[in-house]
Short mmCIF file of C-alpha atoms in Angstrom, two decimals:
data_model
loop_
_atom_site.label_atom_id
_atom_site.label_comp_id
_atom_site.label_asym_id
_atom_site.label_seq_id
_atom_site.Cartn_x
_atom_site.Cartn_y
_atom_site.Cartn_z
CA UNK A 1194 -0.02 -0.03 0.06
CA UNK A 1195 1.34 3.36 -1.00
CA UNK A 1196 0.77 5.96 1.79
CA UNK A 1197 0.92 9.96 0.93
CA UNK A 1198 3.11 10.75 3.96
CA UNK A 1199 2.94 14.42 3.26
CA UNK A 1200 -0.68 14.61 3.54
CA UNK A 1201 -0.80 12.30 6.62
CA UNK A 1202 1.97 14.36 8.47
CA UNK A 1203 0.04 17.71 7.58
CA UNK A 1204 -3.24 16.10 8.94
CA UNK A 1205 -1.66 14.97 12.01
CA UNK A 1206 0.23 18.40 12.59
CA UNK A 1207 -2.94 20.30 12.14
CA UNK A 1208 -5.72 17.99 13.54
CA UNK A 1209 -4.16 14.97 15.39
CA UNK A 1210 -6.21 12.52 13.80
CA UNK A 1211 -7.89 11.68 10.44
CA UNK A 1212 -11.16 11.46 12.17
CA UNK A 1213 -10.99 15.11 13.26
CA UNK A 1214 -9.74 16.43 9.93
CA UNK A 1215 -12.85 14.56 8.35
CA UNK A 1216 -15.29 15.86 10.95
CA UNK A 1217 -14.00 19.46 10.20
CA UNK A 1218 -14.61 18.87 6.60
CA UNK A 1219 -17.96 17.30 7.16
CA UNK A 1220 -16.92 14.07 5.26
CA UNK A 1221 -16.31 10.40 6.45
CA UNK A 1222 -13.27 9.48 8.08
CA UNK A 1223 -13.10 6.62 5.50
CA UNK A 1224 -12.76 9.07 2.57
CA UNK A 1225 -9.85 10.66 4.14
CA UNK A 1226 -8.19 7.22 4.80
CA UNK A 1227 -8.62 6.22 1.26
CA UNK A 1228 -7.12 9.29 -0.01
CA UNK A 1229 -4.15 9.13 2.35
CA UNK A 1230 -3.71 5.55 1.42
CA UNK A 1231 -4.27 6.22 -2.25
CA UNK A 1232 -6.93 3.98 -2.53
CA UNK A 1233 -9.51 6.48 -3.72
CA UNK A 1234 -9.08 7.77 -7.24
CA UNK A 1235 -7.98 11.17 -6.56
CA UNK A 1236 -8.98 12.50 -10.10
CA UNK A 1237 -12.35 11.33 -9.73
CA UNK A 1238 -13.06 12.36 -6.33
CA UNK A 1239 -10.62 15.32 -5.44
CA UNK A 1240 -11.64 18.02 -7.64
CA UNK A 1241 -10.04 21.31 -7.65
CA UNK A 1242 -12.53 22.80 -5.16
CA UNK A 1243 -11.88 19.85 -2.75
CA UNK A 1244 -8.43 19.97 -3.08
CA UNK A 1245 -8.40 23.76 -2.19
CA UNK A 1246 -10.80 22.96 0.72
CA UNK A 1247 -8.54 20.32 2.25
CA UNK A 1248 -5.54 22.50 1.75
CA UNK A 1249 -7.29 25.58 3.39
CA UNK A 1250 -8.19 23.39 6.39
CA UNK A 1251 -4.46 22.33 6.74
CA UNK A 1252 -3.18 25.72 6.45
CA UNK A 1253 -1.27 25.36 3.04
CA UNK A 1254 -1.51 25.37 -0.70
CA UNK A 1255 -2.85 22.55 -2.72
CA UNK A 1256 0.68 21.96 -4.31
CA UNK A 1257 2.09 21.33 -1.15
CA UNK A 1258 0.16 18.27 -0.55
CA UNK A 1259 -1.24 17.04 -3.84
CA UNK A 1260 1.07 16.10 -6.54
CA UNK A 1261 -1.34 15.91 -9.52
#
């Protein structure tokens, strides 16, 4: 399994847990887990708007946590 360590570290730094991050965004923690563990197809689910929302919540730019 390929883990996105940059994203995982940002979530841990800002929110402590993926659950808290998901709660803040109003989404299911399973989605966050799938994105972090690269099981969710990013192109399908993570639109530019969602990437911005995640980055804003984490206090960074989308380019810092998403490579595509």
